Short mmCIF file of C-alpha atoms in Angstrom, two decimals:
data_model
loop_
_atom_site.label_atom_id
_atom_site.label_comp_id
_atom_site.label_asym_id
_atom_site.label_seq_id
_atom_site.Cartn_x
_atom_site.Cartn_y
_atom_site.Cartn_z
CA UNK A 155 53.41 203.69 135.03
CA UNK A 156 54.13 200.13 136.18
CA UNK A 157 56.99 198.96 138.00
CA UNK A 158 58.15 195.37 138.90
CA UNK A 159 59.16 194.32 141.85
CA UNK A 160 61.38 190.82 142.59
CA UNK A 161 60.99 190.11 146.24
CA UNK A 162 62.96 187.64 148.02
CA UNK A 163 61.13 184.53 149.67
CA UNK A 164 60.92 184.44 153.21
CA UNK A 165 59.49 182.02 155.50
CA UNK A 166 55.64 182.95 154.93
CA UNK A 167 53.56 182.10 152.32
CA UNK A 168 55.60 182.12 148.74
CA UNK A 169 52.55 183.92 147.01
CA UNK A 170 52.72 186.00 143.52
CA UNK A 171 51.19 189.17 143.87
CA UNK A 172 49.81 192.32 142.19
CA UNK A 173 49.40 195.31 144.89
CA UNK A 174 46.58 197.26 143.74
CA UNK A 175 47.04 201.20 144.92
CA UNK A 176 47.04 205.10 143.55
CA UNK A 177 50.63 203.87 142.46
CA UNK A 178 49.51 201.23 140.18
CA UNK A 179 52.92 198.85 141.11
CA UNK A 180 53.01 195.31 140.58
CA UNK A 181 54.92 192.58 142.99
CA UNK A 182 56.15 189.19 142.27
CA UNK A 183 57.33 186.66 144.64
CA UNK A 184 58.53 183.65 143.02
CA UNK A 185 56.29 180.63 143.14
CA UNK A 186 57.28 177.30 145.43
CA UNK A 187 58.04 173.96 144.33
CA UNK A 188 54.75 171.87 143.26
CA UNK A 189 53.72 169.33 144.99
CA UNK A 190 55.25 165.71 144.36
CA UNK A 191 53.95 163.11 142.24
CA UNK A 192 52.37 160.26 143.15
CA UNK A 193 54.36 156.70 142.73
CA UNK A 194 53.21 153.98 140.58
CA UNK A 195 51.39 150.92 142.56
CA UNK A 196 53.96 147.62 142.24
CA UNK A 197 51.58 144.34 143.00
CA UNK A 198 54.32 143.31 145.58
CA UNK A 199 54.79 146.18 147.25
CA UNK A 200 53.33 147.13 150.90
CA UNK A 201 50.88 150.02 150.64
CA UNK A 202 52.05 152.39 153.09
CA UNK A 203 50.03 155.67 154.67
CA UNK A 204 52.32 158.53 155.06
CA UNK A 205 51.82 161.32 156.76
CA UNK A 206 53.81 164.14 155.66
CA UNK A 207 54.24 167.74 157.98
CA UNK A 208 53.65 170.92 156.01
CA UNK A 209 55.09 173.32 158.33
CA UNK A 210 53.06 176.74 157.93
CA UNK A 211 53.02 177.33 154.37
CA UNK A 212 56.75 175.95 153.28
CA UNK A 213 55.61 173.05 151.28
CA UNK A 214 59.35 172.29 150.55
CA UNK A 215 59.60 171.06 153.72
CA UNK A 216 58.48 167.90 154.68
CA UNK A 217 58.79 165.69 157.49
CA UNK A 218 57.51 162.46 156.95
CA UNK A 219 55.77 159.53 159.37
CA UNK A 220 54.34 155.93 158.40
CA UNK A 221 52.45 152.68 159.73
CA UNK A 222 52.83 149.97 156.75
CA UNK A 223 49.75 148.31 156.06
CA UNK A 224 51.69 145.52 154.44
CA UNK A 225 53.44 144.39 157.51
CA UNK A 226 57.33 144.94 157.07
CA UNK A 227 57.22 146.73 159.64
CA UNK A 228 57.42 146.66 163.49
CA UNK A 229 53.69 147.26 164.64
CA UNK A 230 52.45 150.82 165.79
CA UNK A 231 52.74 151.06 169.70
CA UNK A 232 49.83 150.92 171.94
CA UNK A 233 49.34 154.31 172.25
CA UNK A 234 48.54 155.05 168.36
CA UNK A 235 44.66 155.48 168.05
CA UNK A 236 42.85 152.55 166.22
CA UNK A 237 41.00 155.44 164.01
CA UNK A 238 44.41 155.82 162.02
CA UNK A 239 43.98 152.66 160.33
CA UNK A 240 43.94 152.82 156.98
CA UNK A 241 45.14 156.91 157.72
CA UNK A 242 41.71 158.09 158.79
CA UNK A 243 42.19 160.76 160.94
CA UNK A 244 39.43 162.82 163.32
CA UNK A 245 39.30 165.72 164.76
CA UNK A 246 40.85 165.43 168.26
CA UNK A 247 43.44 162.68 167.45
CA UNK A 248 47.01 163.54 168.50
CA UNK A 249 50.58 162.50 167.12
CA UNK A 250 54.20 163.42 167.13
CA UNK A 251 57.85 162.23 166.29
CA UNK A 252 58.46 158.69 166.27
CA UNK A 253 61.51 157.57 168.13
CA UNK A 254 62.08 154.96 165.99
CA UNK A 255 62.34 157.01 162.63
CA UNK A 256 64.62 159.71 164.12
CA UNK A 257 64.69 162.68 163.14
CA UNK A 258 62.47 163.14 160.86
CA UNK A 259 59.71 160.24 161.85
CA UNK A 260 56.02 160.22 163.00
CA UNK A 261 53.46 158.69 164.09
CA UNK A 262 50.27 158.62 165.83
CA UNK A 263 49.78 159.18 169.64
CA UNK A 264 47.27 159.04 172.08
CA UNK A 265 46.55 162.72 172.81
CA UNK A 266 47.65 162.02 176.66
CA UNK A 267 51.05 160.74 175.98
CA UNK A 268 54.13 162.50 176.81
CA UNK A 269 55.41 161.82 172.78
CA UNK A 270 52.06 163.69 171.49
CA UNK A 271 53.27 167.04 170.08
CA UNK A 272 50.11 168.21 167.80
CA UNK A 273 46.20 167.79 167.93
CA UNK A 274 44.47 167.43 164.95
CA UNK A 275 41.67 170.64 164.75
CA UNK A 276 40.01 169.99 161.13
CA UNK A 277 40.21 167.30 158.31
CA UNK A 278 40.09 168.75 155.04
CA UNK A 279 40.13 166.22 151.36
CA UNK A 280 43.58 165.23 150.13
CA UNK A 281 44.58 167.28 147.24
CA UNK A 282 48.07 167.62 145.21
CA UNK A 283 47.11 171.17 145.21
CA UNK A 284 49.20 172.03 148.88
CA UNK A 285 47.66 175.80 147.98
CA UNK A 286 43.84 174.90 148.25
CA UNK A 287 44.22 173.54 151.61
CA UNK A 288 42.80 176.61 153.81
CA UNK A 289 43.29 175.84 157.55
CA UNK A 290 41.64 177.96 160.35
CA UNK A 291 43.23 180.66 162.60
CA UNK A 292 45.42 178.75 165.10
CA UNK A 293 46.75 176.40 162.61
CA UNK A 294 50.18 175.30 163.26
CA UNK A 295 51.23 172.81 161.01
CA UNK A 296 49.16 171.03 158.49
CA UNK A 297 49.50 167.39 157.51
CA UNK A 298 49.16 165.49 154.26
CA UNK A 299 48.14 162.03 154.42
CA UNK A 300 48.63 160.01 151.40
CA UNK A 301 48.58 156.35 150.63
CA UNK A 302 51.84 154.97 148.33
CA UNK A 303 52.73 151.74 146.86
CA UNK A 304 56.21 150.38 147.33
CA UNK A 305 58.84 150.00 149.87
CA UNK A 306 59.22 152.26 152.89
CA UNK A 307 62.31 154.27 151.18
CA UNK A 308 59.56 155.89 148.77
CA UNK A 309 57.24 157.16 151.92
CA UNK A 310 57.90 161.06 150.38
CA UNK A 311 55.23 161.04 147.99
CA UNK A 312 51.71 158.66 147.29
CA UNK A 313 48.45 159.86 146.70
CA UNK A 314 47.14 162.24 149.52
CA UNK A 315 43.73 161.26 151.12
CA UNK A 316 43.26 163.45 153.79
CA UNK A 317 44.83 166.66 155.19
CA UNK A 318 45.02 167.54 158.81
CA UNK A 319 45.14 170.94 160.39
CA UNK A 320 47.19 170.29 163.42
CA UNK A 321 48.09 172.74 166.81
CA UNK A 322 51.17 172.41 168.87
CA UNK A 323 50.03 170.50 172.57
CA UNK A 324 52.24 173.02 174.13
CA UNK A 325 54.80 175.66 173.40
CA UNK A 326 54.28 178.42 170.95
CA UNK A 327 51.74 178.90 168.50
CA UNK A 328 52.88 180.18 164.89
CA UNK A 329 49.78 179.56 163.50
CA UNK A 330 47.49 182.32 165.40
CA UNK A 331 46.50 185.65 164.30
CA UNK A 332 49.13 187.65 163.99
CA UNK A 333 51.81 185.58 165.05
CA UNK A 334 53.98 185.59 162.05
CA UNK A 335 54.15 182.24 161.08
CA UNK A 336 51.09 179.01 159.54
CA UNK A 337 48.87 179.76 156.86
CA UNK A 338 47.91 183.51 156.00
CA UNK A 339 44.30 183.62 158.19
CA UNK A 340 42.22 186.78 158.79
CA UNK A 341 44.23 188.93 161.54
CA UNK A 342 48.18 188.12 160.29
CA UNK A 343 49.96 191.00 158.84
CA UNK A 344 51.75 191.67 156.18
CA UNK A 345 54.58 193.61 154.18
CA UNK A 346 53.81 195.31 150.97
CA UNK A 347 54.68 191.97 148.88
CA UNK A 348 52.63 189.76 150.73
CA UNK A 349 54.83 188.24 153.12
CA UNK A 350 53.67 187.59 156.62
CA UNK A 351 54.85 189.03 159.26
CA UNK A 352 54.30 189.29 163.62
CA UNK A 353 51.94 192.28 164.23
CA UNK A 354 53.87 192.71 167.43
CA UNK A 355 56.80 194.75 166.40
CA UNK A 356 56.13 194.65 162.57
CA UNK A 357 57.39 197.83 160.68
CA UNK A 358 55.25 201.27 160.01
CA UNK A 359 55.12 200.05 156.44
CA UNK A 360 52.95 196.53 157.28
CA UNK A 361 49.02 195.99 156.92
CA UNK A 362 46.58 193.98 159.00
CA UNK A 363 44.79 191.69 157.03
CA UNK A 364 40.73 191.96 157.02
CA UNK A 365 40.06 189.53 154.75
CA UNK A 366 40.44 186.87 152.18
CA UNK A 367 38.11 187.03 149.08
CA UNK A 368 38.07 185.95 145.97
CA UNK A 369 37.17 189.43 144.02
CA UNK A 370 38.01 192.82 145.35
CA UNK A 371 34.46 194.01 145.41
CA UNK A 372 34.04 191.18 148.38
CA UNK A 373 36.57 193.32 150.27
CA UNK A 374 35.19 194.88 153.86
CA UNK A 375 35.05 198.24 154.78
CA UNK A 376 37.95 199.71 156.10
CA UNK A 377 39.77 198.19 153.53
CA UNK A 378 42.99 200.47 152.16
CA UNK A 379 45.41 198.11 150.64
CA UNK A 380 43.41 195.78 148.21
CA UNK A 381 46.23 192.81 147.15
CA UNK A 382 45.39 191.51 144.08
CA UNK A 383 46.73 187.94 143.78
CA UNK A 384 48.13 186.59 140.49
CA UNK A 385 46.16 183.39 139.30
CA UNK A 386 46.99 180.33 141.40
CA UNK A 387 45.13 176.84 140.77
CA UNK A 388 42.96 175.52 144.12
CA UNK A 389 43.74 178.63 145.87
CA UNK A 390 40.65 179.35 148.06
CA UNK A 391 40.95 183.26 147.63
CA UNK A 392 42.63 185.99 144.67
CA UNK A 393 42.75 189.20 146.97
CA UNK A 394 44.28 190.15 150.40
CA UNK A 395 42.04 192.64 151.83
CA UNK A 396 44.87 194.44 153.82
CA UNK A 397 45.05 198.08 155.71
CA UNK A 398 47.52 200.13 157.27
CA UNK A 399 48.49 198.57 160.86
#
């Protein structure tokens, strides 16, 4: 017999969900918001690069940081690397909250001043698929950086050209295995509906997760607690290989 399951969204990855087991139930989590579309290009606008903060997987909430290419604005300070131009970013460059777009502005830093917060670990493409963006283990925030057309008020949205995996310079660390908090990585646990949770402390009824596959087959041994995901477009993997903690 199948039974459904609503489960309330929490602050880990708003996922829909079939749990595969001897029980034969079925979860749902309700989906997030999708991503925002880009604006139209005006001739006389400035083309601005945004940079907008994904924190973990909550893609409702942004926090959003620009240089304008067009020149209404003040120019970047000194300390902003010269490889953001145009919003290329590398592996190794640094940033963090802009004084002058308080509180919710950012910017580039160099990665030895006091204002740097994050370091970028791995660029990924742009997408407007926020769900096919798979950062590694120790991934604490991730970063879209899109290009828009139009006046600085309009800096939530554009066309995204790169995404950045990013780790706090100091202070805790969501994003690692079994923390409790970034993207669901190899490690993390989780409750029977798929939302993560810190191993340390978590609940007799939690898993461990051993993998992220695509098929169930792909699943490693030791494997107990097969998740099967519902279908999700760009999503990197279908099934949360999971077993009891």
């Amino acid at each position: 017999m199948l039974r459904t399951v609503h489960a309330a969204s929490g602050r880990g990855p708003v996922l829909t969900h079939r749990r595969k087991d001897t029980g034969s139930m079925n979860h749902q989590v309700p989906q997030g918001p999708p991503p925002p579309a880009a604006p139209r290009r005006s001739g006389r606008n400035p083309v601005i690069v945004v940079l907008a903060v994904i924190i973990g997987l909550g893609y409702g909430a942004f926090k959003v940081f620009d240089h304008d290419k067009g020149g209404s604005r003040s120019t970047p300070s000194s300390s902003a690397s010269a490889g953001h131009k145009g919003g290329e970013w590398q592996v190794g460059d640094c940033g963090g909250p802009d004084p002058d777009r308080a509180p919710d502005g950012y910017k580039p830093y160099d990665c030895g001043d006091s204002h740097a917060s994050f370091k970028a670990v791995e660029i990924k493409d742009g997408t407007f698929m926020p769900e096919s963006i798979q950062c590694p283990g120790g991934t604490d925030l991730i970063i879209r950086v899109s290009v828009s057309f139009g006046s600085k008020s309009s800096s939530g949205g554009g066309i995204p050209t790169k995404t950045v995996c990013g780790r706090n310079l100091a202070g805790n660390h969501p994003g690692d295995p079994g923390a409790g908090g970034g993207q669901l990585v190899k490690g993390d646990c989780v409750t029977s509906t798929a939302k993560e949770v810190p191993c340390s402390g978590a609940a007799s009824d939690s898993y461990k997760v051993l993998d992220l596959v695509k098929n169930q087959n792909q699943c490693p041994a030791g494997t107990t607690e097969p998740m099967e995901l519902t279908l999700a477009i760009g999503r990197p993997y279908d099934v949360i290989c999971a077993a009891k903690q």
